[in-house]
PDB file of N, CA, C and O in Angstrom:
ATOM      1  N   UNK A   1     121.499 125.270  82.527  1.00  0.00           N
ATOM      2  CA  UNK A   1     122.151 126.114  83.579  1.00  0.00           C
ATOM      3  C   UNK A   1     123.020 125.190  84.423  1.00  0.00           C
ATOM      4  O   UNK A   1     122.887 123.689  84.936  1.00  0.00           O
ATOM      5  N   UNK A   2     124.320 125.674  84.703  1.00  0.00           N
ATOM      6  CA  UNK A   2     125.087 124.866  85.614  1.00  0.00           C
ATOM      7  C   UNK A   2     125.542 126.052  86.879  1.00  0.00           C
ATOM      8  O   UNK A   2     125.004 127.145  86.845  1.00  0.00           O
ATOM      9  N   UNK A   3     126.178 125.255  87.896  1.00  0.00           N
ATOM     10  CA  UNK A   3     126.733 126.507  89.073  1.00  0.00           C
ATOM     11  C   UNK A   3     127.907 127.000  88.763  1.00  0.00           C
ATOM     12  O   UNK A   3     128.499 126.465  87.826  1.00  0.00           O
ATOM     13  N   UNK A   4     128.508 127.788  89.505  1.00  0.00           N
ATOM     14  CA  UNK A   4     129.390 128.576  89.090  1.00  0.00           C
ATOM     15  C   UNK A   4     130.647 127.664  89.515  1.00  0.00           C
ATOM     16  O   UNK A   4     131.650 127.733  88.824  1.00  0.00           O
ATOM     17  N   UNK A   5     130.549 127.005  90.491  1.00  0.00           N
ATOM     18  CA  UNK A   5     131.718 126.252  90.365  1.00  0.00           C
ATOM     19  C   UNK A   5     132.315 125.093  89.310  1.00  0.00           C
ATOM     20  O   UNK A   5     133.382 124.511  89.289  1.00  0.00           O
ATOM     21  N   UNK A   6     131.102 125.072  88.666  1.00  0.00           N
ATOM     22  CA  UNK A   6     131.348 124.105  87.438  1.00  0.00           C
ATOM     23  C   UNK A   6     131.919 124.969  85.894  1.00  0.00           C
ATOM     24  O   UNK A   6     132.152 124.560  85.381  1.00  0.00           O
ATOM     25  N   UNK A   7     132.190 126.268  86.062  1.00  0.00           N
ATOM     26  CA  UNK A   7     132.540 127.159  84.920  1.00  0.00           C
ATOM     27  C   UNK A   7     133.887 127.131  84.819  1.00  0.00           C
ATOM     28  O   UNK A   7     134.850 127.240  85.780  1.00  0.00           O
ATOM     29  N   UNK A   8     134.479 127.041  83.659  1.00  0.00           N
ATOM     30  CA  UNK A   8     135.810 126.974  83.135  1.00  0.00           C
ATOM     31  C   UNK A   8     136.509 128.356  83.490  1.00  0.00           C
ATOM     32  O   UNK A   8     135.847 129.462  83.331  1.00  0.00           O
ATOM     33  N   UNK A   9     137.443 128.153  83.600  1.00  0.00           N
ATOM     34  CA  UNK A   9     138.511 129.629  83.831  1.00  0.00           C
ATOM     35  C   UNK A   9     138.324 130.521  82.812  1.00  0.00           C
ATOM     36  O   UNK A   9     138.332 130.013  81.520  1.00  0.00           O
ATOM     37  N   UNK A  10     138.002 131.934  83.045  1.00  0.00           N
ATOM     38  CA  UNK A  10     138.147 132.980  82.150  1.00  0.00           C
ATOM     39  C   UNK A  10     137.136 132.494  81.007  1.00  0.00           C
ATOM     40  O   UNK A  10     137.016 133.140  80.140  1.00  0.00           O
ATOM     41  N   UNK A  11     135.684 132.352  81.495  1.00  0.00           N
ATOM     42  CA  UNK A  11     134.856 132.030  80.689  1.00  0.00           C
ATOM     43  C   UNK A  11     133.837 132.842  81.558  1.00  0.00           C
ATOM     44  O   UNK A  11     133.194 132.792  82.399  1.00  0.00           O
ATOM     45  N   UNK A  12     133.351 133.754  80.682  1.00  0.00           N
ATOM     46  CA  UNK A  12     132.266 134.909  80.976  1.00  0.00           C
ATOM     47  C   UNK A  12     130.691 134.041  81.227  1.00  0.00           C
ATOM     48  O   UNK A  12     130.556 133.339  80.077  1.00  0.00           O
ATOM     49  N   UNK A  13     130.135 134.622  82.198  1.00  0.00           N
ATOM     50  CA  UNK A  13     128.836 134.037  82.513  1.00  0.00           C
ATOM     51  C   UNK A  13     128.167 134.795  83.087  1.00  0.00           C
ATOM     52  O   UNK A  13     128.333 135.965  83.638  1.00  0.00           O
ATOM     53  N   UNK A  14     126.721 134.604  83.123  1.00  0.00           N
ATOM     54  CA  UNK A  14     125.835 135.870  83.672  1.00  0.00           C
ATOM     55  C   UNK A  14     124.976 135.074  84.782  1.00  0.00           C
ATOM     56  O   UNK A  14     124.414 133.842  84.707  1.00  0.00           O
ATOM     57  N   UNK A  15     124.783 135.659  85.907  1.00  0.00           N
ATOM     58  CA  UNK A  15     124.110 134.824  86.941  1.00  0.00           C
ATOM     59  C   UNK A  15     122.905 134.763  86.917  1.00  0.00           C
ATOM     60  O   UNK A  15     122.164 135.870  86.784  1.00  0.00           O
ATOM     61  N   UNK A  16     122.103 133.726  87.275  1.00  0.00           N
ATOM     62  CA  UNK A  16     120.853 133.141  86.498  1.00  0.00           C
ATOM     63  C   UNK A  16     120.279 133.439  88.025  1.00  0.00           C
ATOM     64  O   UNK A  16     118.919 133.934  87.995  1.00  0.00           O
ATOM     65  N   UNK A  17     120.321 132.809  89.083  1.00  0.00           N
ATOM     66  CA  UNK A  17     119.845 132.825  90.246  1.00  0.00           C
ATOM     67  C   UNK A  17     120.858 132.539  91.627  1.00  0.00           C
ATOM     68  O   UNK A  17     121.814 131.909  91.168  1.00  0.00           O
ATOM     69  N   UNK A  18     120.329 132.750  92.880  1.00  0.00           N
ATOM     70  CA  UNK A  18     121.404 132.479  93.902  1.00  0.00           C
ATOM     71  C   UNK A  18     120.276 131.708  94.888  1.00  0.00           C
ATOM     72  O   UNK A  18     119.253 132.492  94.752  1.00  0.00           O
ATOM     73  N   UNK A  19     120.582 130.744  95.305  1.00  0.00           N
ATOM     74  CA  UNK A  19     119.772 129.852  95.948  1.00  0.00           C
ATOM     75  C   UNK A  19     119.268 131.021  97.249  1.00  0.00           C
ATOM     76  O   UNK A  19     120.134 131.783  97.693  1.00  0.00           O
ATOM     77  N   UNK A  20     117.836 130.768  98.034  1.00  0.00           N
ATOM     78  CA  UNK A  20     117.555 131.592  99.299  1.00  0.00           C
ATOM     79  C   UNK A  20     118.028 131.211 100.549  1.00  0.00           C
ATOM     80  O   UNK A  20     117.106 131.362 101.478  1.00  0.00           O
ATOM     81  N   UNK A  21     119.110 130.240 100.445  1.00  0.00           N
ATOM     82  CA  UNK A  21     119.611 129.709 101.983  1.00  0.00           C
ATOM     83  C   UNK A  21     119.840 130.936 102.295  1.00  0.00           C
ATOM     84  O   UNK A  21     120.680 132.024 102.065  1.00  0.00           O
ATOM     85  N   UNK A  22     120.349 130.852 103.863  1.00  0.00           N
ATOM     86  CA  UNK A  22     121.389 131.905 104.658  1.00  0.00           C
ATOM     87  C   UNK A  22     122.437 132.437 103.576  1.00  0.00           C
ATOM     88  O   UNK A  22     122.743 133.349 103.615  1.00  0.00           O
ATOM     89  N   UNK A  23     123.351 131.191 103.251  1.00  0.00           N
ATOM     90  CA  UNK A  23     124.576 131.510 102.723  1.00  0.00           C
ATOM     91  C   UNK A  23     124.384 132.356 101.331  1.00  0.00           C
ATOM     92  O   UNK A  23     125.298 133.553 101.013  1.00  0.00           O
ATOM     93  N   UNK A  24     123.344 131.949 100.650  1.00  0.00           N
ATOM     94  CA  UNK A  24     122.679 132.313  99.354  1.00  0.00           C
ATOM     95  C   UNK A  24     122.511 133.992  99.545  1.00  0.00           C
ATOM     96  O   UNK A  24     122.677 134.912  98.734  1.00  0.00           O
ATOM     97  N   UNK A  25     121.887 134.349 100.559  1.00  0.00           N
ATOM     98  CA  UNK A  25     121.631 135.661 100.818  1.00  0.00           C
ATOM     99  C   UNK A  25     122.615 136.326 101.057  1.00  0.00           C
ATOM    100  O   UNK A  25     122.652 137.292 100.688  1.00  0.00           O
ATOM    101  N   UNK A  26     123.560 135.882 101.732  1.00  0.00           N
ATOM    102  CA  UNK A  26     125.049 136.756 101.982  1.00  0.00           C
ATOM    103  C   UNK A  26     125.811 137.122 100.883  1.00  0.00           C
ATOM    104  O   UNK A  26     126.369 138.095 100.551  1.00  0.00           O
ATOM    105  N   UNK A  27     125.616 136.118  99.911  1.00  0.00           N
ATOM    106  CA  UNK A  27     126.082 135.950  98.581  1.00  0.00           C
ATOM    107  C   UNK A  27     125.534 137.337  97.825  1.00  0.00           C
ATOM    108  O   UNK A  27     126.408 138.114  97.183  1.00  0.00           O
ATOM    109  N   UNK A  28     124.301 137.353  97.862  1.00  0.00           N
ATOM    110  CA  UNK A  28     123.618 138.583  97.011  1.00  0.00           C
ATOM    111  C   UNK A  28     124.167 139.730  97.949  1.00  0.00           C
ATOM    112  O   UNK A  28     123.900 140.769  97.220  1.00  0.00           O
ATOM    113  N   UNK A  29     123.964 139.818  99.016  1.00  0.00           N
ATOM    114  CA  UNK A  29     124.663 141.012  99.576  1.00  0.00           C
ATOM    115  C   UNK A  29     126.011 141.519  99.538  1.00  0.00           C
ATOM    116  O   UNK A  29     126.510 142.509  99.419  1.00  0.00           O
ATOM    117  N   UNK A  30     126.789 140.468  98.899  1.00  0.00           N
ATOM    118  CA  UNK A  30     128.133 140.840  98.698  1.00  0.00           C
ATOM    119  C   UNK A  30     128.256 140.968  96.893  1.00  0.00           C
ATOM    120  O   UNK A  30     129.364 141.319  96.375  1.00  0.00           O
ATOM    121  N   UNK A  31     127.190 141.296  96.308  1.00  0.00           N
ATOM    122  CA  UNK A  31     127.049 141.533  94.905  1.00  0.00           C
ATOM    123  C   UNK A  31     126.998 140.467  93.522  1.00  0.00           C
ATOM    124  O   UNK A  31     126.939 140.756  92.750  1.00  0.00           O
ATOM    125  N   UNK A  32     126.343 139.341  94.261  1.00  0.00           N
ATOM    126  CA  UNK A  32     126.384 138.163  93.320  1.00  0.00           C
ATOM    127  C   UNK A  32     124.685 138.162  92.996  1.00  0.00           C
ATOM    128  O   UNK A  32     123.981 137.329  93.777  1.00  0.00           O
ATOM    129  N   UNK A  33     124.422 139.233  92.118  1.00  0.00           N
ATOM    130  CA  UNK A  33     122.842 139.223  91.983  1.00  0.00           C
ATOM    131  C   UNK A  33     122.628 138.709  90.672  1.00  0.00           C
ATOM    132  O   UNK A  33     123.489 139.149  89.674  1.00  0.00           O
ATOM    133  N   UNK A  34     121.411 138.309  90.265  1.00  0.00           N
ATOM    134  CA  UNK A  34     120.882 138.003  89.193  1.00  0.00           C
ATOM    135  C   UNK A  34     121.129 138.845  88.023  1.00  0.00           C
ATOM    136  O   UNK A  34     120.983 140.136  88.286  1.00  0.00           O
ATOM    137  N   UNK A  35     121.875 138.794  86.921  1.00  0.00           N
ATOM    138  CA  UNK A  35     121.931 139.615  85.857  1.00  0.00           C
ATOM    139  C   UNK A  35     123.099 140.402  85.888  1.00  0.00           C
ATOM    140  O   UNK A  35     123.627 140.671  84.560  1.00  0.00           O
ATOM    141  N   UNK A  36     124.194 140.098  86.573  1.00  0.00           N
ATOM    142  CA  UNK A  36     125.836 140.103  86.863  1.00  0.00           C
ATOM    143  C   UNK A  36     126.302 139.412  86.284  1.00  0.00           C
ATOM    144  O   UNK A  36     126.451 138.097  86.457  1.00  0.00           O
ATOM    145  N   UNK A  37     127.103 139.795  85.358  1.00  0.00           N
ATOM    146  CA  UNK A  37     128.480 139.037  84.396  1.00  0.00           C
ATOM    147  C   UNK A  37     129.377 138.728  85.896  1.00  0.00           C
ATOM    148  O   UNK A  37     129.731 139.547  86.248  1.00  0.00           O
ATOM    149  N   UNK A  38     129.889 137.413  85.640  1.00  0.00           N
ATOM    150  CA  UNK A  38     130.915 137.175  86.443  1.00  0.00           C
ATOM    151  C   UNK A  38     132.013 136.448  85.487  1.00  0.00           C
ATOM    152  O   UNK A  38     131.592 135.535  84.726  1.00  0.00           O
ATOM    153  N   UNK A  39     133.105 136.269  86.096  1.00  0.00           N
ATOM    154  CA  UNK A  39     134.107 135.339  85.494  1.00  0.00           C
ATOM    155  C   UNK A  39     135.047 134.891  86.495  1.00  0.00           C
ATOM    156  O   UNK A  39     135.627 135.556  87.429  1.00  0.00           O
ATOM    157  N   UNK A  40     135.193 133.359  86.337  1.00  0.00           N
ATOM    158  CA  UNK A  40     135.825 132.786  87.390  1.00  0.00           C
ATOM    159  C   UNK A  40     137.566 132.922  86.877  1.00  0.00           C
ATOM    160  O   UNK A  40     137.654 132.573  85.601  1.00  0.00           O
ATOM    161  N   UNK A  41     138.021 133.885  87.634  1.00  0.00           N
ATOM    162  CA  UNK A  41     139.377 133.941  87.307  1.00  0.00           C
ATOM    163  C   UNK A  41     140.805 133.235  87.691  1.00  0.00           C
ATOM    164  O   UNK A  41     141.969 133.153  87.204  1.00  0.00           O
ATOM    165  N   UNK A  42     140.570 132.552  89.107  1.00  0.00           N
ATOM    166  CA  UNK A  42     141.761 131.642  89.521  1.00  0.00           C
ATOM    167  C   UNK A  42     141.288 130.528  90.317  1.00  0.00           C
ATOM    168  O   UNK A  42     140.030 130.797  91.064  1.00  0.00           O
ATOM    169  N   UNK A  43     142.226 129.413  90.432  1.00  0.00           N
ATOM    170  CA  UNK A  43     141.838 128.412  91.730  1.00  0.00           C
ATOM    171  C   UNK A  43     142.781 128.351  92.397  1.00  0.00           C
ATOM    172  O   UNK A  43     144.050 128.321  91.990  1.00  0.00           O
ATOM    173  N   UNK A  44     142.448 128.007  93.545  1.00  0.00           N
ATOM    174  CA  UNK A  44     143.693 127.386  94.437  1.00  0.00           C
ATOM    175  C   UNK A  44     144.079 126.019  93.678  1.00  0.00           C
ATOM    176  O   UNK A  44     143.430 125.719  93.074  1.00  0.00           O
ATOM    177  N   UNK A  45     145.036 125.720  94.028  1.00  0.00           N
ATOM    178  CA  UNK A  45     145.748 124.345  93.471  1.00  0.00           C
ATOM    179  C   UNK A  45     144.685 123.167  93.738  1.00  0.00           C
ATOM    180  O   UNK A  45     144.795 122.563  93.016  1.00  0.00           O
ATOM    181  N   UNK A  46     144.058 123.147  94.949  1.00  0.00           N
ATOM    182  CA  UNK A  46     143.139 122.023  95.343  1.00  0.00           C
ATOM    183  C   UNK A  46     141.881 122.083  94.713  1.00  0.00           C
ATOM    184  O   UNK A  46     140.900 121.357  94.937  1.00  0.00           O
ATOM    185  N   UNK A  47     141.740 123.568  93.922  1.00  0.00           N
ATOM    186  CA  UNK A  47     140.216 124.004  93.243  1.00  0.00           C
ATOM    187  C   UNK A  47     139.440 124.674  94.299  1.00  0.00           C
ATOM    188  O   UNK A  47     138.667 125.275  94.189  1.00  0.00           O
ATOM    189  N   UNK A  48     139.682 125.069  95.397  1.00  0.00           N
ATOM    190  CA  UNK A  48     138.854 125.640  96.491  1.00  0.00           C
ATOM    191  C   UNK A  48     139.905 126.114  97.731  1.00  0.00           C
ATOM    192  O   UNK A  48     140.885 125.541  98.303  1.00  0.00           O
ATOM    193  N   UNK A  49     139.707 127.414  97.534  1.00  0.00           N
ATOM    194  CA  UNK A  49     138.820 128.679  97.134  1.00  0.00           C
ATOM    195  C   UNK A  49     139.144 128.844  95.818  1.00  0.00           C
ATOM    196  O   UNK A  49     140.018 128.491  95.560  1.00  0.00           O
ATOM    197  N   UNK A  50     138.135 129.758  95.248  1.00  0.00           N
ATOM    198  CA  UNK A  50     138.353 130.234  93.901  1.00  0.00           C
ATOM    199  C   UNK A  50     138.254 131.819  93.983  1.00  0.00           C
ATOM    200  O   UNK A  50     137.412 132.338  94.738  1.00  0.00           O
ATOM    201  N   UNK A  51     138.684 132.411  92.740  1.00  0.00           N
ATOM    202  CA  UNK A  51     138.383 134.033  92.613  1.00  0.00           C
ATOM    203  C   UNK A  51     137.405 134.422  91.437  1.00  0.00           C
ATOM    204  O   UNK A  51     137.730 133.488  90.257  1.00  0.00           O
ATOM    205  N   UNK A  52     136.330 135.104  92.091  1.00  0.00           N
ATOM    206  CA  UNK A  52     135.797 135.332  90.912  1.00  0.00           C
ATOM    207  C   UNK A  52     135.359 136.884  90.309  1.00  0.00           C
ATOM    208  O   UNK A  52     135.609 137.689  91.642  1.00  0.00           O
ATOM    209  N   UNK A  53     135.495 137.357  89.114  1.00  0.00           N
ATOM    210  CA  UNK A  53     135.918 138.750  89.078  1.00  0.00           C
ATOM    211  C   UNK A  53     134.150 139.096  88.736  1.00  0.00           C
ATOM    212  O   UNK A  53     133.625 138.514  88.050  1.00  0.00           O
ATOM    213  N   UNK A  54     133.643 139.829  89.555  1.00  0.00           N
ATOM    214  CA  UNK A  54     131.918 140.250  89.745  1.00  0.00           C
ATOM    215  C   UNK A  54     132.183 141.615  88.749  1.00  0.00           C
ATOM    216  O   UNK A  54     132.478 142.721  89.338  1.00  0.00           O
ATOM    217  N   UNK A  55     131.091 141.663  87.787  1.00  0.00           N
ATOM    218  CA  UNK A  55     131.250 142.667  86.899  1.00  0.00           C
ATOM    219  C   UNK A  55     132.712 143.345  86.386  1.00  0.00           C
ATOM    220  O   UNK A  55     133.376 142.266  85.820  1.00  0.00           O
ATOM    221  N   UNK A  56     132.786 144.675  86.442  1.00  0.00           N
ATOM    222  CA  UNK A  56     133.853 144.856  86.010  1.00  0.00           C
ATOM    223  C   UNK A  56     134.673 145.690  87.374  1.00  0.00           C
ATOM    224  O   UNK A  56     135.683 146.467  87.414  1.00  0.00           O
ATOM    225  N   UNK A  57     134.060 145.496  88.762  1.00  0.00           N
ATOM    226  CA  UNK A  57     134.203 145.928  89.787  1.00  0.00           C
ATOM    227  C   UNK A  57     135.314 145.196  90.729  1.00  0.00           C
ATOM    228  O   UNK A  57     136.483 146.147  91.079  1.00  0.00           O
ATOM    229  N   UNK A  58     135.110 144.325  91.116  1.00  0.00           N
ATOM    230  CA  UNK A  58     135.881 143.490  92.158  1.00  0.00           C
ATOM    231  C   UNK A  58     136.338 142.031  92.274  1.00  0.00           C
ATOM    232  O   UNK A  58     135.423 141.636  91.509  1.00  0.00           O
ATOM    233  N   UNK A  59     137.248 141.516  92.732  1.00  0.00           N
ATOM    234  CA  UNK A  59     137.242 140.039  92.935  1.00  0.00           C
ATOM    235  C   UNK A  59     137.122 139.712  94.007  1.00  0.00           C
ATOM    236  O   UNK A  59     137.209 139.941  95.038  1.00  0.00           O
ATOM    237  N   UNK A  60     136.177 138.264  94.020  1.00  0.00           N
ATOM    238  CA  UNK A  60     135.602 137.729  95.489  1.00  0.00           C
ATOM    239  C   UNK A  60     136.433 136.601  95.425  1.00  0.00           C
ATOM    240  O   UNK A  60     135.943 135.587  94.562  1.00  0.00           O
ATOM    241  N   UNK A  61     136.574 135.877  96.685  1.00  0.00           N
ATOM    242  CA  UNK A  61     136.948 134.563  97.019  1.00  0.00           C
ATOM    243  C   UNK A  61     135.673 133.816  97.313  1.00  0.00           C
ATOM    244  O   UNK A  61     134.941 134.261  98.394  1.00  0.00           O
ATOM    245  N   UNK A  62     135.581 132.408  96.863  1.00  0.00           N
ATOM    246  CA  UNK A  62     134.185 132.022  97.143  1.00  0.00           C
ATOM    247  C   UNK A  62     135.079 130.512  97.578  1.00  0.00           C
ATOM    248  O   UNK A  62     135.803 130.110  96.715  1.00  0.00           O
ATOM    249  N   UNK A  63     134.463 129.740  98.545  1.00  0.00           N
ATOM    250  CA  UNK A  63     134.572 128.427  98.519  1.00  0.00           C
ATOM    251  C   UNK A  63     133.943 127.838  97.259  1.00  0.00           C
ATOM    252  O   UNK A  63     132.668 128.258  96.918  1.00  0.00           O
ATOM    253  N   UNK A  64     134.212 126.528  96.954  1.00  0.00           N
ATOM    254  CA  UNK A  64     133.296 125.403  96.075  1.00  0.00           C
ATOM    255  C   UNK A  64     131.959 125.266  96.674  1.00  0.00           C
ATOM    256  O   UNK A  64     131.005 125.391  96.132  1.00  0.00           O
ATOM    257  N   UNK A  65     131.551 125.250  98.075  1.00  0.00           N
ATOM    258  CA  UNK A  65     129.943 125.038  98.493  1.00  0.00           C
ATOM    259  C   UNK A  65     129.213 126.405  98.149  1.00  0.00           C
ATOM    260  O   UNK A  65     128.117 126.104  97.942  1.00  0.00           O
ATOM    261  N   UNK A  66     130.271 127.484  98.378  1.00  0.00           N
ATOM    262  CA  UNK A  66     129.343 128.840  98.040  1.00  0.00           C
ATOM    263  C   UNK A  66     128.832 128.773  96.462  1.00  0.00           C
ATOM    264  O   UNK A  66     128.003 129.594  96.460  1.00  0.00           O
ATOM    265  N   UNK A  67     130.037 128.517  95.717  1.00  0.00           N
ATOM    266  CA  UNK A  67     129.865 128.565  94.501  1.00  0.00           C
ATOM    267  C   UNK A  67     128.725 127.888  94.047  1.00  0.00           C
ATOM    268  O   UNK A  67     127.957 128.205  92.641  1.00  0.00           O
ATOM    269  N   UNK A  68     128.428 126.670  94.437  1.00  0.00           N
ATOM    270  CA  UNK A  68     127.382 125.663  94.109  1.00  0.00           C
ATOM    271  C   UNK A  68     126.147 126.513  94.184  1.00  0.00           C
ATOM    272  O   UNK A  68     125.189 126.227  93.883  1.00  0.00           O
ATOM    273  N   UNK A  69     126.255 127.313  95.202  1.00  0.00           N
ATOM    274  CA  UNK A  69     124.566 128.039  95.288  1.00  0.00           C
ATOM    275  C   UNK A  69     124.213 128.919  94.046  1.00  0.00           C
ATOM    276  O   UNK A  69     123.224 129.302  94.245  1.00  0.00           O
ATOM    277  N   UNK A  70     125.139 129.469  93.298  1.00  0.00           N
ATOM    278  CA  UNK A  70     124.790 130.456  92.254  1.00  0.00           C
ATOM    279  C   UNK A  70     124.797 129.377  90.917  1.00  0.00           C
ATOM    280  O   UNK A  70     125.611 128.917  90.394  1.00  0.00           O
ATOM    281  N   UNK A  71     123.684 129.684  90.246  1.00  0.00           N
ATOM    282  CA  UNK A  71     123.414 128.865  89.178  1.00  0.00           C
ATOM    283  C   UNK A  71     123.630 130.375  87.939  1.00  0.00           C
ATOM    284  O   UNK A  71     123.524 131.323  88.290  1.00  0.00           O
ATOM    285  N   UNK A  72     124.341 129.927  86.728  1.00  0.00           N
ATOM    286  CA  UNK A  72     124.839 130.979  85.883  1.00  0.00           C
ATOM    287  C   UNK A  72     124.286 130.131  84.369  1.00  0.00           C
ATOM    288  O   UNK A  72     124.203 129.251  84.341  1.00  0.00           O
ATOM    289  N   UNK A  73     124.611 131.344  83.567  1.00  0.00           N
ATOM    290  CA  UNK A  73     124.045 130.694  81.912  1.00  0.00           C
ATOM    291  C   UNK A  73     125.652 131.340  81.300  1.00  0.00           C
ATOM    292  O   UNK A  73     125.791 132.406  81.796  1.00  0.00           O
ATOM    293  N   UNK A  74     125.866 130.785  80.371  1.00  0.00           N
ATOM    294  CA  UNK A  74     126.795 131.274  79.572  1.00  0.00           C
ATOM    295  C   UNK A  74     126.433 132.620  78.640  1.00  0.00           C
ATOM    296  O   UNK A  74     125.308 132.599  78.071  1.00  0.00           O
ATOM    297  N   UNK A  75     127.062 133.664  78.905  1.00  0.00           N
ATOM    298  CA  UNK A  75     127.156 134.764  77.905  1.00  0.00           C
ATOM    299  C   UNK A  75     127.154 134.710  76.373  1.00  0.00           C
ATOM    300  O   UNK A  75     128.123 134.047  75.985  1.00  0.00           O
ATOM    301  N   UNK A  76     126.561 135.098  75.419  1.00  0.00           N
ATOM    302  CA  UNK A  76     126.876 135.096  74.172  1.00  0.00           C
ATOM    303  C   UNK A  76     127.204 136.246  73.613  1.00  0.00           C
ATOM    304  O   UNK A  76     127.044 137.163  73.907  1.00  0.00           O
TER     305      UNK A  76
END
């Protein structure tokens, strides 16, 4: 398992879990729930923040420390 901040660009992956801390709960409310496919599509020049395509629905901007709260695995 790796966290979302470590996923290479344009690599589909599935959310395995989200930390149960306060920021993690907010991320779940924004649609980052286990079982959802996500793709990291853009990085800022310094790598923070990043843009993540959630399912086929919307693009979400995340800071690196927020993305580290989301564990993922690669879809096959």
